[in-house]
Coordinates of C-alpha atoms in Angstrom, one line a residue:
X30 CA 10.3 -37.4 -33.7
X31 CA 7.2 -37.3 -32.0
X32 CA 5.4 -34.1 -31.8
X33 CA 5.5 -31.9 -29.5
X34 CA 1.5 -31.1 -28.2
X35 CA 0.5 -27.6 -28.3
X36 CA 0.5 -25.5 -24.5
X37 CA -2.2 -23.3 -23.7
X38 CA -1.8 -20.7 -21.4
X39 CA -3.7 -18.0 -19.2
X40 CA -2.4 -14.6 -19.1
X41 CA -4.3 -13.4 -16.5
X42 CA -2.8 -16.0 -13.5
X43 CA -0.3 -18.8 -15.4
X44 CA -2.8 -21.5 -15.3
X45 CA -1.8 -23.4 -17.4
X46 CA -4.4 -25.5 -19.8
X47 CA -3.9 -28.4 -22.4
X48 CA -6.3 -27.0 -24.9
X49 CA -7.6 -23.9 -26.0
X50 CA -10.6 -22.6 -24.3
X51 CA -12.9 -19.5 -23.7
X52 CA -13.2 -19.7 -20.2
X53 CA -9.5 -20.0 -18.0
X54 CA -10.8 -22.4 -14.8
X55 CA -8.2 -21.6 -12.5
X56 CA -9.1 -17.7 -12.3
X57 CA -12.6 -18.0 -14.0
X58 CA -11.0 -14.9 -16.7
X59 CA -13.1 -15.0 -20.3
X60 CA -11.3 -15.3 -23.2
X61 CA -7.6 -15.0 -22.0
X62 CA -6.7 -18.5 -22.9
X63 CA -3.6 -18.0 -24.8
X64 CA -1.3 -20.4 -26.7
X65 CA 2.4 -20.4 -25.8
X66 CA 4.7 -19.8 -28.2
X67 CA 8.2 -21.6 -27.5
X68 CA 9.8 -24.0 -25.2
X69 CA 8.8 -25.1 -22.4
X70 CA 11.7 -26.6 -20.9
X71 CA 13.2 -23.7 -21.3
X72 CA 10.9 -21.2 -20.0
X73 CA 10.2 -23.2 -16.3
X74 CA 14.8 -23.1 -16.2
X75 CA 13.6 -19.6 -16.0
X76 CA 11.4 -19.5 -14.1
X77 CA 13.0 -21.1 -11.7
X78 CA 13.9 -20.5 -7.7
X79 CA 16.6 -17.4 -7.4
X80 CA 17.1 -18.7 -4.2
X81 CA 18.3 -21.5 -4.5
X82 CA 20.0 -21.0 -7.5
X83 CA 22.6 -18.5 -5.8
X84 CA 25.3 -20.1 -4.5
X85 CA 23.7 -23.3 -3.6
X86 CA 26.1 -25.8 -2.2
X87 CA 24.1 -27.4 -0.1
X88 CA 22.6 -27.3 3.1
X89 CA 24.1 -25.2 6.0
X90 CA 23.8 -25.3 9.8
X91 CA 21.6 -22.2 11.1
X92 CA 24.3 -21.3 13.3
X93 CA 27.1 -21.1 10.6
X94 CA 24.9 -18.9 8.4
X95 CA 26.6 -16.1 8.0
X96 CA 24.8 -12.3 8.8
X97 CA 26.8 -10.1 8.5
X98 CA 26.8 -8.2 5.6
X99 CA 23.0 -8.2 5.6
X100 CA 23.1 -4.6 7.1
X101 CA 20.9 -1.6 5.9
X102 CA 22.1 1.2 4.7
X103 CA 19.3 4.3 4.6
X104 CA 18.0 5.3 1.5
X105 CA 18.5 8.8 1.9
X106 CA 14.6 9.5 1.9
X107 CA 13.4 8.6 6.0
X108 CA 9.6 8.2 4.6
X109 CA 11.4 5.2 2.5
X110 CA 13.3 4.1 5.0
X111 CA 10.4 4.5 8.1
X112 CA 8.6 1.7 5.5
X113 CA 11.7 -1.0 4.7
X114 CA 12.2 -1.0 7.5
X115 CA 15.3 1.8 8.5
X116 CA 17.0 0.9 4.6
X117 CA 18.2 -1.4 2.0
X118 CA 19.2 -4.9 2.3
X119 CA 22.2 -6.7 0.3
X120 CA 20.9 -8.3 -2.4
X121 CA 17.2 -6.9 -2.3
X122 CA 14.5 -7.3 -4.3
X123 CA 12.2 -4.5 -4.3
X124 CA 7.6 -4.7 -5.9
X125 CA 6.9 -0.8 -6.2
X126 CA 3.1 -0.8 -8.0
X127 CA 1.2 2.2 -8.4
X128 CA -2.2 3.7 -10.7
X129 CA -0.6 5.3 -14.3
X130 CA 0.7 9.0 -12.9
X131 CA 1.0 8.3 -9.3
X132 CA 4.0 9.6 -9.0
X133 CA 6.2 6.0 -9.2
X134 CA 8.9 6.8 -11.6
X135 CA 9.2 10.5 -9.4
X136 CA 10.1 7.9 -6.8
X137 CA 12.6 6.4 -7.9
X138 CA 14.2 8.7 -9.6
X139 CA 14.6 10.9 -6.6
X140 CA 15.7 7.1 -4.6
X141 CA 18.3 7.0 -7.4
X142 CA 19.5 10.8 -6.3
X143 CA 20.0 9.6 -3.4
X144 CA 21.3 6.7 -3.5
X145 CA 25.1 6.0 -2.2
X146 CA 27.4 4.9 -4.9
X147 CA 26.3 4.4 -8.2
X148 CA 22.6 3.7 -9.8
X149 CA 22.1 1.6 -13.2
X150 CA 18.5 3.0 -14.4
X151 CA 17.3 0.6 -16.8
X152 CA 13.8 2.4 -18.6
X153 CA 11.8 0.8 -20.7
X154 CA 9.1 2.9 -21.2
X155 CA 10.8 6.5 -20.9
X156 CA 14.2 8.1 -23.3
X157 CA 17.1 9.2 -21.3
X158 CA 16.0 12.9 -22.1
X159 CA 12.7 12.6 -20.5
X160 CA 14.1 11.6 -17.7
X161 CA 16.6 14.1 -17.6
X162 CA 14.5 16.3 -17.8
X163 CA 12.6 15.2 -14.9
X164 CA 15.1 15.3 -13.6
X165 CA 16.4 18.8 -13.7
X166 CA 12.7 19.6 -12.7
X167 CA 13.6 17.8 -9.2
X168 CA 16.8 18.8 -9.0
X169 CA 17.8 14.8 -9.1
X170 CA 20.5 15.6 -11.5
X171 CA 23.1 13.3 -9.3
X172 CA 26.0 12.2 -11.5
X173 CA 26.3 8.3 -10.3
X174 CA 22.9 7.9 -12.2
X175 CA 23.8 6.0 -15.2
X176 CA 20.8 5.8 -17.3
X177 CA 19.9 3.4 -20.2
X178 CA 16.2 3.1 -22.5
X179 CA 16.5 -1.3 -23.1
X180 CA 14.1 -3.4 -22.1
X181 CA 16.1 -6.7 -23.6
X182 CA 16.6 -8.1 -19.5
X183 CA 20.1 -9.8 -21.7
X184 CA 21.2 -6.7 -22.2
X185 CA 20.7 -5.0 -19.3
X186 CA 22.3 -8.3 -17.2
X187 CA 25.0 -7.9 -19.1
X188 CA 25.3 -3.3 -18.5
X189 CA 24.7 -4.7 -15.0
X190 CA 28.0 -6.9 -14.7
X191 CA 30.3 -4.3 -16.5
X192 CA 29.3 -2.0 -14.7
X193 CA 28.8 -3.1 -10.6
X194 CA 26.0 -1.3 -9.9
X195 CA 25.5 -0.5 -6.1
X196 CA 21.5 -0.2 -6.7
X197 CA 19.4 -1.3 -9.9
X198 CA 15.9 0.2 -11.4
X199 CA 13.9 -1.4 -14.1
X200 CA 10.7 0.8 -15.4
X201 CA 9.6 -1.4 -15.5
X202 CA 8.6 -4.8 -15.4
X203 CA 6.0 -5.3 -17.7
X204 CA 8.4 -3.2 -20.4
X205 CA 10.9 -6.1 -20.3
X206 CA 11.5 -8.9 -23.2
X207 CA 13.6 -12.6 -23.5
X208 CA 14.8 -12.7 -26.6
X209 CA 15.1 -16.3 -26.5
X210 CA 11.1 -16.7 -25.9
X211 CA 8.7 -15.6 -28.5
X212 CA 5.8 -14.7 -26.6
X213 CA 5.8 -11.1 -26.4
X214 CA 6.8 -8.7 -23.6
X215 CA 4.3 -8.1 -21.2
X216 CA 2.6 -12.1 -21.3
X217 CA 2.5 -14.0 -18.2
X218 CA 6.1 -15.8 -19.0
X219 CA 7.7 -13.4 -19.5
X220 CA 7.3 -11.6 -17.2
X221 CA 7.6 -14.6 -14.8
X222 CA 11.0 -16.1 -16.7
X223 CA 12.8 -12.1 -16.2
X224 CA 11.2 -11.6 -13.0
X225 CA 13.7 -14.9 -12.5
X226 CA 16.0 -13.5 -14.2
X227 CA 17.0 -10.0 -12.2
X228 CA 16.1 -11.8 -9.0
X229 CA 18.6 -14.5 -9.3
X230 CA 21.3 -12.2 -10.9
X231 CA 20.6 -10.2 -8.0
X232 CA 20.9 -12.9 -5.4
X233 CA 24.3 -13.1 -6.7
X234 CA 25.7 -10.1 -6.8
X235 CA 24.9 -8.8 -3.4
X236 CA 23.2 -6.1 -5.4
X237 CA 20.1 -4.5 -4.3
X238 CA 16.8 -4.6 -7.3
X239 CA 13.5 -2.7 -7.3
X240 CA 11.9 -3.0 -9.8
X241 CA 8.3 -1.1 -11.2
X242 CA 5.1 -3.1 -12.1
X243 CA 2.2 -1.9 -14.1
X244 CA -1.4 -2.1 -11.6
X245 CA -5.0 -4.1 -13.7
X246 CA -7.9 -2.1 -13.5
X247 CA -9.0 -3.4 -10.2
X248 CA -6.0 -2.1 -8.3
X249 CA -4.1 -5.0 -8.4
X250 CA -0.3 -5.7 -9.9
X251 CA -0.6 -7.1 -13.5
X252 CA 1.3 -10.7 -13.9
X253 CA 1.4 -13.6 -12.3
X254 CA 0.9 -14.1 -9.0
X255 CA 4.0 -15.5 -8.7
X256 CA 5.7 -11.8 -9.0
X257 CA 5.2 -11.2 -6.1
X258 CA 5.7 -13.6 -3.8
X259 CA 9.4 -14.2 -6.0
X260 CA 10.2 -10.7 -4.0
X261 CA 11.3 -9.8 -1.1
X262 CA 9.3 -6.1 -0.1
X263 CA 6.1 -5.7 -2.1
X264 CA 5.2 -1.7 -2.6
X265 CA 2.7 0.3 -2.9
X266 CA 2.2 3.4 -3.7
X267 CA -1.5 4.9 -3.6
X268 CA -3.0 8.2 -3.6
X269 CA -5.5 10.4 -5.5
X270 CA -4.2 12.7 -8.6
X271 CA -6.4 14.9 -7.1
X272 CA -5.1 15.1 -3.9
X273 CA -1.2 16.2 -3.5
X274 CA -1.4 13.4 -0.5
X275 CA 0.8 10.0 -1.8
X276 CA 0.7 7.0 0.4
X277 CA 4.2 4.0 0.1
X278 CA 1.8 1.0 1.6
X279 CA 5.2 -2.4 2.1
X280 CA 2.2 -4.8 1.8
X281 CA 4.6 -7.2 2.4
X282 CA 8.4 -7.7 3.6
X283 CA 10.7 -9.7 4.5
X284 CA 13.2 -7.6 5.9
X285 CA 10.5 -6.0 8.3
X286 CA 7.4 -4.9 8.8
X287 CA 4.9 -5.0 6.7
X288 CA 1.7 -2.3 6.5
X289 CA 4.5 0.1 7.4
X290 CA 3.8 3.3 5.9
X291 CA 5.2 5.9 4.4
X292 CA 2.5 9.6 3.5
X293 CA 4.8 12.2 1.6
X294 CA 3.7 15.2 -0.4
X295 CA 3.7 15.8 -4.1
X296 CA 5.3 19.7 -5.1
X297 CA 6.8 21.6 -7.9
X298 CA 9.8 19.6 -6.6
X299 CA 8.8 16.5 -6.3
X300 CA 8.1 14.0 -3.1
X301 CA 8.9 15.6 0.3
X302 CA 7.8 13.9 3.4
X303 CA 4.6 15.6 4.8
X304 CA 5.2 17.6 7.0
X305 CA 2.6 17.2 10.9
X306 CA -0.7 15.1 10.1
X307 CA -2.4 15.7 7.0
X308 CA -5.8 14.5 7.7
X309 CA -6.6 16.3 10.5
X310 CA -8.2 19.5 10.1
X311 CA -8.2 21.8 12.5
X312 CA -11.0 23.7 11.9
X313 CA -13.6 24.7 14.3
X314 CA -16.5 21.4 16.2
X315 CA -19.0 21.3 13.3
X316 CA -21.8 17.8 14.5
X317 CA -21.5 15.0 12.3
X318 CA -17.3 14.6 12.8
X319 CA -15.0 12.8 14.7
X320 CA -11.2 12.6 15.8
X321 CA -9.7 9.2 16.1
X322 CA -6.5 7.1 15.7
X323 CA -6.0 4.6 13.6
X324 CA -2.5 2.5 12.7
X325 CA -1.1 1.4 10.2
X326 CA 2.3 -0.6 10.9
X327 CA 3.2 1.1 13.9
X328 CA 2.4 4.3 12.7
X329 CA -0.1 6.5 14.6
X330 CA -2.4 8.5 12.1
X331 CA -5.5 11.5 13.8
X332 CA -8.0 10.6 11.0
X333 CA -11.4 12.8 10.9
X334 CA -14.5 10.9 10.7
X335 CA -17.7 13.0 8.4
X336 CA -21.0 12.1 9.5
X337 CA -24.0 13.4 7.8
X338 CA -27.7 11.9 8.6
X339 CA -30.3 13.5 6.3
X340 CA -34.1 12.5 5.6
X341 CA -34.6 9.2 3.3
X342 CA -35.7 11.2 -0.3
X343 CA -36.3 8.4 -2.4
X344 CA -38.2 6.5 0.7
X345 CA -35.4 3.7 0.7
X346 CA -32.6 4.8 3.4
X347 CA -29.3 5.0 1.6
X348 CA -26.1 4.0 3.3
X349 CA -23.1 5.5 1.6
X350 CA -19.6 5.2 2.9
X351 CA -16.0 6.4 1.7
X352 CA -12.7 6.2 2.6
X353 CA -14.7 2.3 5.3
X354 CA -16.5 -0.6 4.6
X355 CA -19.8 -0.3 3.0
X356 CA -21.2 -3.7 5.1
X357 CA -19.0 -2.6 8.2
X358 CA -21.0 1.3 8.2
X359 CA -24.3 -0.8 7.8
X360 CA -23.3 -3.3 11.0
X361 CA -22.4 0.1 13.2
X362 CA -26.2 2.0 11.6
X363 CA -27.6 -0.2 13.1
X364 CA -26.1 -1.2 16.3
X365 CA -26.2 2.7 16.6
X366 CA -30.4 1.7 16.2
X367 CA -30.7 -1.1 18.0
X368 CA -28.1 -0.7 21.1
X369 CA -27.3 3.5 20.9
X370 CA -31.3 5.1 20.1
X371 CA -30.0 7.1 17.5
X372 CA -33.0 6.1 14.6
X373 CA -31.6 5.5 11.3
X374 CA -33.9 3.1 10.1
X375 CA -35.5 5.8 8.1
X376 CA -32.6 8.5 7.0
X377 CA -29.7 8.2 4.5
X378 CA -26.8 8.2 6.0
X379 CA -23.3 9.5 4.7
X380 CA -19.7 8.6 6.1
X381 CA -16.4 9.9 4.6
X382 CA -13.2 9.9 5.6
X383 CA -11.3 13.6 5.3
X384 CA -8.1 14.1 3.5
X385 CA -8.8 11.0 0.6
X386 CA -7.9 8.0 3.5
X387 CA -9.0 4.3 3.6
X388 CA -8.8 3.0 7.2
X389 CA -9.2 -0.9 7.5
X390 CA -8.2 -0.6 11.3
X391 CA -11.8 -1.3 13.6
X392 CA -10.8 1.8 16.3
X393 CA -12.5 4.0 14.6
X394 CA -15.5 2.1 15.0
X395 CA -15.9 4.4 18.5
X396 CA -15.7 7.5 15.7
X397 CA -18.3 6.6 13.7
X398 CA -21.0 5.9 16.0
X399 CA -19.8 9.2 18.0
X400 CA -20.2 11.0 14.2
X401 CA -23.6 9.7 13.5
X402 CA -25.1 10.2 17.4
X403 CA -23.7 13.8 16.9
X404 CA -25.1 14.5 12.8
X405 CA -28.6 13.1 13.5
X406 CA -29.4 15.2 16.9
X407 CA -27.6 17.9 15.7
X408 CA -25.0 18.4 18.9
X409 CA -21.4 18.9 19.3
X410 CA -18.4 16.5 20.5
X411 CA -16.4 17.5 23.2
X412 CA -13.4 20.0 21.9
X413 CA -10.3 17.9 21.4
X414 CA -11.7 14.8 21.9
X415 CA -10.1 11.7 20.6
X416 CA -12.9 8.0 19.8
X417 CA -10.9 5.0 19.7
X418 CA -13.2 1.4 20.7
X419 CA -14.3 -1.8 18.4
X420 CA -18.1 -2.0 18.6
X421 CA -19.4 -5.0 18.3
X422 CA -23.2 -6.2 17.7
X423 CA -24.7 -5.8 21.0
X424 CA -23.4 -2.6 21.4
X425 CA -20.0 -3.3 23.8
X426 CA -16.9 -1.5 23.4
X427 CA -13.9 -4.0 22.9
X428 CA -10.7 -2.7 23.6
X429 CA -7.6 -1.6 20.6
X430 CA -4.0 -2.4 20.1
X431 CA -1.0 0.3 21.5
X432 CA -3.7 2.0 22.9
X433 CA -1.0 4.3 25.0
X434 CA 0.3 5.0 21.7
X435 CA -2.5 6.4 20.5
X436 CA -3.0 8.8 23.1
X437 CA 0.8 9.7 23.0
X438 CA 0.2 10.9 19.5
X439 CA -3.0 12.8 20.5
X440 CA -1.8 14.5 23.0
X441 CA 1.5 15.3 20.7
X442 CA -1.2 16.8 18.5
X443 CA -3.9 19.6 21.1
X444 CA -6.2 16.3 21.3
X445 CA -7.3 16.7 25.6
X446 CA -9.3 14.1 25.9
X447 CA -10.5 10.6 24.9
X448 CA -13.7 8.7 24.3
X449 CA -11.6 4.3 24.7
X450 CA -13.1 1.2 26.0
X451 CA -12.9 0.6 29.6
X452 CA -11.8 -3.0 29.7
X453 CA -8.0 -3.2 29.2
X454 CA -7.1 0.6 31.2
X455 CA -4.1 0.9 32.7
X456 CA -1.4 3.3 34.2
X457 CA -1.6 6.5 33.8
X458 CA -3.4 8.5 29.8
X459 CA -2.1 12.1 29.0
X460 CA -5.6 13.4 28.4
X461 CA -8.7 12.8 29.9
X462 CA -10.5 10.1 29.8
X463 CA -14.0 9.0 28.8
X464 CA -14.2 5.6 29.8
X465 CA -17.2 3.4 28.0
X466 CA -17.8 -0.2 28.1
X467 CA -20.9 -0.4 25.6
X468 CA -23.1 2.6 23.3
X469 CA -26.0 2.5 24.8
X470 CA -27.6 5.3 26.4
X471 CA -25.9 7.7 22.8
X472 CA -27.6 10.6 24.3
X473 CA -26.5 10.6 27.2
X474 CA -23.4 10.0 26.7
X475 CA -20.9 13.4 29.0
X476 CA -18.7 14.0 25.1
X477 CA -21.7 14.6 23.4
X478 CA -22.6 18.9 23.9
X479 CA -25.4 20.9 23.8
X480 CA -26.7 21.5 20.2
X481 CA -24.7 23.6 17.4
X482 CA -25.4 27.0 16.9
X483 CA -27.3 28.4 13.2

């Protein structure tokens, strides 16, 4: 019998190598290549496509595909339904990731408490007593929830086959293992194989499946990248544990729009939908504070951009950004000085998005410029005014997506005016508008008022 050649696999990215090496050639990580024990053939069979192995009977003509059983079922949590696109689809597989202690298990238990029918909650991290205590604290003691403290994936599937639940929750995928494979729980092979087995069962039975996943120190989901490709929906649960707001984002959604955002507030009774606009403080006008409306998916949110311009104490000016991209702040500072005439080259600049929110919407550029100009001169901005527009290197103010929707959200929250790009303005606006073509001569803008009183 021929001797079986050893196989080595990277625990970070899953790349396979014919020999041991210190650095993975796939992802560049050091000391992550380890020998794989067990049958490679069995591993490849377990990690096969769940879609091709669930009731596969050959090609089907597109008009003949039956979609009558794909109606959505509400989860009972309005913010979660918004992120999922309206509810849960039969056979949907979702992956929920987030930092430790952010509230993943709390969200999972509240989801189970509001779900219709029987729910099987399989936990490899907590005992039944721990989950029971949390359920008592949250008021989520639904008699339809059945707890299973188990890490053997085959045992979980056996219980699910026996119960036929309406929803299967697994916390977490990194704690599961398949006894037929010799690697330890949490390894690339185990995570990939266990997720493929559970996904195949969910697709075959039409049972919605939710997997909780750990994250790395960089904030990405732990395990092989194929895990994100395998599931239908990837949910990221974010937030600062020092703030009571939690953000639920859909990074991937095969049954709805991606990058939708749900906003929760963490209370003593668990997660509740955030009321009003949690990222904007309706306070007295202050120099260096500008409001804007950003879009996350289809959800408009009013946020406050805060800027502080101060003398450079060490001779070398600093550019510090919290909540926005650092290189973009440096670019906007250069545009504000070169095109707008605001002196910033010898001054420190600090910009913060209030509330701990991170934004990527380029529509916030004009708000950053306005906040910098206001702080540098100590002048107030127009009261109840929004600033929306992308700013280019030549100082032009470019159009932004969904401007009418942003203006409607501003009017709903009591704003009276808005500085917007002149290009693309159509129809009536619920707000008084300051049409802008460029950021030249910033100090003479109509929305820049007098110096604030000390």
